[in-house]
XYZ file of C-alpha atoms in Angstrom:
435
model
C -6.150 -12.719 -21.188
C -7.347 -15.138 -18.492
C -7.641 -14.291 -14.801
C -4.537 -16.237 -13.732
C -2.320 -14.466 -16.249
C -3.759 -11.077 -15.286
C -3.023 -11.747 -11.616
C 0.453 -12.949 -12.559
C 1.166 -9.657 -14.339
C -0.293 -7.765 -11.368
C 2.075 -9.588 -8.990
C 5.004 -8.915 -11.323
C 4.120 -5.209 -11.416
C 3.900 -5.038 -7.608
C 7.254 -6.795 -7.326
C 8.971 -4.339 -9.672
C 7.382 -1.270 -8.045
C 8.246 -2.364 -4.502
C 11.770 -3.259 -5.614
C 12.222 0.289 -6.958
C 10.912 1.704 -3.675
C 13.123 -0.528 -1.532
C 16.415 -0.353 -3.368
C 18.905 1.973 -1.656
C 21.052 4.412 -3.586
C 23.920 2.536 -5.210
C 26.404 3.509 -7.876
C 27.068 1.246 -10.845
C 30.046 2.685 -12.704
C 28.932 6.242 -13.554
C 25.241 5.691 -12.910
C 23.370 5.940 -9.629
C 20.237 3.908 -9.094
C 17.878 3.614 -6.142
C 17.281 5.986 -3.263
C 14.304 7.481 -5.062
C 11.739 9.863 -3.604
C 8.061 10.433 -4.314
C 6.431 13.813 -4.932
C 2.958 13.549 -6.433
C -0.422 15.295 -6.260
C 1.221 18.735 -6.474
C 3.366 18.080 -3.439
C 0.529 16.754 -1.261
C 2.174 13.328 -1.042
C 5.909 13.415 -0.483
C 8.149 10.620 0.710
C 11.923 10.471 0.754
C 11.693 6.640 0.927
C 14.182 6.338 3.736
C 13.644 4.034 6.659
C 12.567 6.038 9.714
C 14.351 4.969 12.865
C 13.056 5.377 16.385
C 15.029 6.798 19.282
C 16.604 3.453 20.203
C 17.998 3.016 16.680
C 18.694 6.577 15.519
C 19.758 8.111 18.820
C 18.477 11.489 19.963
C 17.228 13.358 22.982
C 15.057 12.109 25.827
C 13.483 14.821 28.000
C 11.118 14.487 30.962
C 9.066 17.574 31.875
C 7.110 18.046 35.057
C 4.004 20.231 34.986
C 3.321 22.767 37.723
C -0.254 21.980 38.771
C -0.302 24.115 41.907
C -2.768 26.623 40.483
C -4.796 24.100 38.478
C -7.947 22.602 39.995
C -7.688 18.845 40.574
C -10.519 18.042 38.191
C -8.818 20.033 35.427
C -5.316 18.608 35.762
C -5.719 15.694 33.362
C -7.126 17.927 30.629
C -4.366 20.494 31.298
C -1.562 17.960 30.907
C -3.225 16.565 27.770
C -3.477 20.079 26.335
C 0.213 20.693 27.115
C 1.081 17.428 25.389
C -0.808 18.502 22.246
C 0.980 21.848 22.152
C 4.378 20.152 22.476
C 3.405 17.674 19.746
C 2.497 20.562 17.461
C 5.814 22.261 18.159
C 7.986 19.256 17.430
C 5.927 18.357 14.367
C 6.188 21.874 12.997
C 9.924 21.785 13.685
C 10.165 18.780 11.378
C 11.479 16.269 13.907
C 11.202 12.803 12.428
C 8.657 10.714 14.302
C 8.826 12.200 17.794
C 7.223 10.494 20.774
C 5.301 12.627 23.266
C 3.570 10.883 26.157
C 2.022 11.859 29.456
C 2.535 10.022 32.726
C 1.146 10.433 36.243
C 3.430 9.305 39.038
C 1.786 9.902 42.402
C 0.727 13.540 42.344
C 3.274 14.397 39.681
C 2.117 15.025 36.121
C 4.864 14.506 33.563
C 5.430 14.689 29.819
C 8.005 12.399 28.250
C 9.459 13.628 24.971
C 11.721 11.616 22.692
C 13.193 13.312 19.639
C 15.068 10.949 17.291
C 17.871 12.554 15.335
C 18.130 15.609 17.628
C 21.398 15.651 19.571
C 21.495 19.178 21.003
C 19.623 18.912 24.297
C 19.382 22.676 24.813
C 17.828 23.175 21.378
C 15.302 20.461 22.180
C 14.395 22.014 25.522
C 14.122 25.437 23.927
C 11.829 24.004 21.283
C 9.413 22.173 23.559
C 9.477 24.191 26.744
C 9.403 27.837 25.824
C 6.423 30.009 25.063
C 6.433 32.611 22.330
C 4.199 35.480 23.411
C 3.355 38.083 20.820
C 2.242 41.579 21.811
C 1.527 44.776 19.937
C 2.292 47.789 22.103
C 1.735 51.520 21.732
C 4.364 54.093 22.643
C 3.355 56.379 25.492
C 2.560 59.909 24.325
C 5.557 62.242 24.587
C 8.173 59.473 24.599
C 10.845 59.223 21.937
C 11.236 55.881 20.221
C 15.035 56.124 20.188
C 15.294 56.508 23.970
C 12.196 54.583 25.047
C 12.455 51.606 27.418
C 10.084 48.646 27.696
C 8.167 50.515 30.399
C 7.349 53.219 27.849
C 5.213 50.833 25.779
C 1.617 50.008 26.650
C -0.067 46.719 25.771
C -2.918 46.731 23.292
C -5.555 44.018 23.349
C -4.026 42.449 20.234
C -1.897 39.400 21.013
C -0.817 36.008 19.673
C -4.265 34.680 20.580
C -5.691 36.719 17.696
C -3.270 35.106 15.310
C -4.608 32.895 12.528
C -1.206 31.795 11.317
C 2.385 32.888 10.963
C 4.679 32.170 8.061
C 8.171 32.937 6.843
C 8.343 35.446 4.010
C 11.130 37.418 2.360
C 11.461 41.137 1.860
C 11.189 41.812 -1.860
C 13.819 44.565 -1.749
C 16.422 43.216 0.697
C 15.549 39.501 0.388
C 15.841 39.257 4.180
C 13.590 36.764 5.979
C 10.545 38.193 7.732
C 7.696 36.823 9.796
C 4.331 37.233 8.101
C 1.207 37.321 10.281
C -2.423 36.669 9.406
C -5.002 37.543 12.030
C -8.393 36.078 12.745
C -11.468 38.134 11.897
C -11.602 39.662 15.382
C -7.807 40.123 15.305
C -8.063 41.923 11.981
C -10.675 44.281 13.450
C -8.448 44.984 16.461
C -5.436 45.539 14.204
C -7.460 47.916 12.049
C -8.450 49.961 15.109
C -4.866 50.010 16.409
C -3.405 51.173 13.102
C -6.148 53.800 12.849
C -5.399 55.059 16.372
C -1.625 55.082 15.798
C -1.511 56.477 12.274
C 1.938 58.090 11.657
C 3.051 56.816 15.060
C 5.329 53.887 15.974
C 3.683 50.578 16.809
C 5.973 48.197 18.674
C 5.894 44.428 18.205
C 7.225 42.373 21.113
C 7.971 38.681 21.055
C 8.697 37.032 24.390
C 8.965 40.514 25.918
C 11.708 41.479 23.476
C 11.250 44.341 21.066
C 11.401 43.005 17.530
C 10.522 46.083 15.584
C 8.629 49.348 15.922
C 7.582 50.502 12.476
C 5.647 53.692 11.933
C 2.072 53.054 10.873
C 1.749 54.515 7.390
C -1.828 53.484 6.719
C -4.833 51.896 8.318
C -4.572 48.130 7.745
C -7.871 46.325 7.745
C -7.053 43.196 5.749
C -5.711 41.353 8.815
C -2.125 40.878 7.688
C 1.170 42.223 9.006
C 4.883 41.717 8.552
C 7.523 41.613 11.298
C 10.930 42.551 9.958
C 13.549 42.287 12.630
C 16.878 41.504 10.943
C 16.228 37.807 11.496
C 18.308 34.963 10.238
C 16.278 32.398 8.346
C 16.528 29.946 11.265
C 15.333 32.597 13.722
C 12.380 33.460 11.500
C 11.452 29.770 11.213
C 11.757 29.297 14.963
C 9.444 32.266 15.667
C 6.914 30.997 13.146
C 6.917 27.542 14.752
C 6.411 28.902 18.238
C 3.742 31.373 17.188
C 1.795 28.741 15.296
C 2.072 26.235 18.131
C 0.709 28.612 20.731
C 1.369 28.761 24.439
C 1.639 25.945 26.933
C -1.451 25.826 29.168
C 0.676 24.944 32.211
C 4.239 25.817 33.085
C 6.697 22.944 32.898
C 10.230 22.343 34.113
C 12.839 19.874 32.961
C 13.555 17.148 35.530
C 15.506 14.783 33.294
C 17.403 15.146 30.065
C 19.780 12.801 28.335
C 21.264 12.099 24.964
C 21.012 8.653 23.468
C 23.816 7.832 21.064
C 23.230 6.144 17.739
C 26.098 3.676 18.203
C 23.942 1.204 20.125
C 21.224 1.665 17.526
C 23.562 0.885 14.623
C 24.736 -2.259 16.368
C 21.128 -3.266 17.048
C 20.170 -2.716 13.412
C 23.154 -4.799 12.254
C 22.294 -7.674 14.587
C 18.610 -7.477 13.650
C 19.442 -7.634 9.948
C 21.611 -10.688 10.603
C 18.770 -12.248 12.615
C 16.303 -11.473 9.814
C 18.652 -12.971 7.201
C 19.212 -16.117 9.275
C 15.456 -16.384 9.831
C 14.724 -16.082 6.123
C 17.409 -18.644 5.275
C 16.166 -21.210 7.809
C 12.561 -20.763 6.730
C 13.600 -21.184 3.071
C 15.589 -24.353 3.846
C 12.670 -25.788 5.820
C 10.075 -25.023 3.144
C 12.171 -26.388 0.264
C 13.169 -29.451 2.287
C 9.562 -30.231 3.245
C 7.687 -29.314 0.075
C 10.212 -29.337 -2.805
C 8.968 -27.292 -5.782
C 6.034 -25.965 -3.797
C 8.531 -24.828 -1.173
C 10.541 -22.947 -3.812
C 7.396 -21.094 -4.875
C 6.634 -20.337 -1.208
C 10.149 -18.902 -0.814
C 9.608 -16.695 -3.877
C 6.350 -15.522 -2.296
C 8.252 -14.865 0.943
C 10.747 -12.733 -1.001
C 7.847 -10.733 -2.492
C 6.383 -10.454 1.015
C 9.650 -8.901 2.252
C 9.725 -6.426 -0.649
C 6.123 -5.334 -0.055
C 6.631 -5.045 3.698
C 9.726 -2.857 3.374
C 8.023 -0.693 0.733
C 5.011 -0.113 2.988
C 7.335 0.748 5.892
C 8.799 3.476 3.682
C 5.500 4.735 2.279
C 3.479 5.049 5.521
C 6.190 5.692 6.930
C 6.698 3.275 9.844
C 9.160 4.256 12.557
C 11.351 1.246 13.165
C 12.339 0.578 16.736
C 14.027 -2.486 18.160
C 10.660 -4.035 19.214
C 9.354 -3.145 15.751
C 12.197 -5.085 14.153
C 11.319 -7.999 16.435
C 7.735 -7.823 15.169
C 8.978 -7.862 11.567
C 11.226 -10.887 12.142
C 8.384 -12.702 13.914
C 6.074 -11.968 10.993
C 8.588 -13.605 8.585
C 8.016 -16.922 10.293
C 4.262 -16.354 10.379
C 4.249 -15.472 6.676
C 4.718 -19.101 5.698
C 2.094 -20.459 8.118
C -0.636 -20.157 5.536
C 1.555 -21.843 2.898
C 2.144 -24.809 5.176
C -1.585 -25.215 5.864
C -2.383 -25.000 2.149
C 0.358 -27.410 1.089
C -0.710 -29.983 3.679
C -4.291 -29.761 2.451
C -3.090 -30.238 -1.137
C -1.132 -33.295 -0.038
C -4.250 -34.745 1.601
C -6.299 -34.248 -1.541
C -3.586 -35.829 -3.668
C -3.454 -38.837 -1.362
C -7.179 -39.277 -1.995
C -6.332 -39.657 -5.671
C -7.691 -36.347 -6.921
C -6.028 -34.604 -9.904
C -3.464 -31.869 -9.245
C -5.578 -28.925 -10.399
C -8.576 -29.951 -8.293
C -6.340 -30.749 -5.301
C -4.800 -27.260 -5.416
C -8.177 -25.497 -5.538
C -9.608 -27.694 -2.768
C -6.418 -27.239 -0.739
C -6.663 -23.466 -0.874
C -10.405 -23.491 -0.197
C -10.306 -25.823 2.806
C -7.254 -24.191 4.371
C -8.830 -20.743 4.215
C -11.017 -21.125 7.315
C -8.040 -22.070 9.500
C -5.848 -19.322 8.010
C -8.593 -16.712 8.499
C -9.303 -17.620 12.119
C -5.608 -17.782 13.091
C -4.846 -14.407 11.560
C -7.938 -12.713 12.984
C -6.882 -13.750 16.492
C -3.408 -12.282 15.872
C -4.942 -9.071 14.503
C -7.055 -8.751 17.659
C -3.863 -9.050 19.699
C -2.264 -6.345 17.547
C -5.279 -4.103 18.180
C -4.971 -4.551 21.938
C -1.223 -3.886 21.923
C -1.470 -0.870 19.604
C -4.331 0.578 21.681
C -5.502 3.055 19.001
C -8.230 4.451 21.274
C -5.722 5.232 24.043
C -7.640 3.290 26.678
C -5.975 4.017 29.999
C -6.238 0.401 31.224
C -4.104 -0.827 28.315
C -0.460 -0.317 27.499
C 0.232 2.711 25.319
C 4.025 2.715 25.291
C 5.631 3.597 21.956
C 7.845 0.469 21.645
C 4.866 -1.828 22.267
C 2.859 0.031 19.648
C 5.766 -0.254 17.227
C 5.823 -4.009 17.744
C 2.049 -4.225 17.269
C 2.130 -2.127 14.084
C 4.867 -4.147 12.372
C 3.177 -7.387 13.396
C -0.181 -6.128 12.086
C 1.334 -5.172 8.739
C 3.149 -8.500 8.604
C -0.064 -10.459 9.141
C -2.034 -8.486 6.541
C 0.719 -8.674 3.924
C 1.293 -12.381 4.603
C -2.401 -13.006 3.943
C -1.994 -11.329 0.564
C 1.185 -13.202 -0.352
C -0.089 -16.515 1.032
C -3.487 -16.480 -0.622
C -2.953 -14.401 -3.756
C 0.742 -14.570 -4.642
C 1.508 -18.193 -3.756
C -1.765 -19.422 -5.254
C -1.074 -17.800 -8.601
C 2.572 -18.815 -8.669
C 1.432 -22.413 -8.196
C -1.218 -22.093 -10.890
C 1.332 -20.691 -13.343
C 4.488 -22.661 -12.571
C 3.626 -25.858 -10.659
C 2.950 -28.882 -12.826
C 3.299 -31.560 -10.175
């Protein structure tokens, strides 16, 4: 099998695979096709293969928090707000919010955190998730007090707290099947827990979360393996919420909500519809132009453009890329740029043909001589994408989410167009174009 045929089969395989990834769920008579998901490597790589929409397309909650820096030294304020941002990011990520945006901003002397949660419509739930602190304490009952009549003041803090926690997880009681919160302590936490259980053997040991008594089981044995279970008649959602907050840790600075608003998905749906129309019109006009200018070569370029669209959409789903309105603009712009390389190559081929060279030699020379121009043009665009995406978070550059979304889709468009322009179109011409 020669190289051209091998590459042709490779392109065909990519086209079929990306088509399977892209195709939405549709029903044909009694059979459903499309809408597939991926679960490989023992669950380490999972994708539902749905397009992820940003806040402007999916709707959701926008919350602005202001940090209280009164008791924080000036030189520590930037690191404090960054630490708070990381904690909030962990919380929303653990909660499973699809592609949240968490950013810091300094306006005058005010340090703020902007949080956008696509797909979340209950503002109070969002605020509860990002702004509260779950504080875990183990407390001993004062000697002589009865557990049934004891108040909070009758419990004394031990030195074991959430800071000694390695991780928390949801588990289920094997007898009642009720959800519980499982705890695993660090090495020092395990030592503390061992001492506490030894000291309170056959006595109640109270577990408080956010100053509320969860449970006060009687210590039946000294536990030195660093694990514990909190059983507090939780619902499954409550148990998950506690686990998220315990794993995320505490906010390093107190914050208060100064702005909250819901963004409806209606505007987003209209924007998506208009963008799809714009993308379709763009594809149609580009196809008409290419076929009108280059005939059969143009048809092959349009086929390559179709493959480009399939690959792009598949990569959006696999990464996954969060599509925002600027991101859609970047995608539509990249459609036009995708044929740039084809135009350069075709013009070079025309020049070689006008010099009287045979078709096969003209095609190879056309691709070879157009490559320098294609490379330089795309490298300059990739540099622009790098600046706009600002992956190193340089403070003197823009780091807004929509701008990054535009840069990311444009970057992917440029890279994929290089592949389709140089590899796909070249091999389609070698296989199908006979002059």
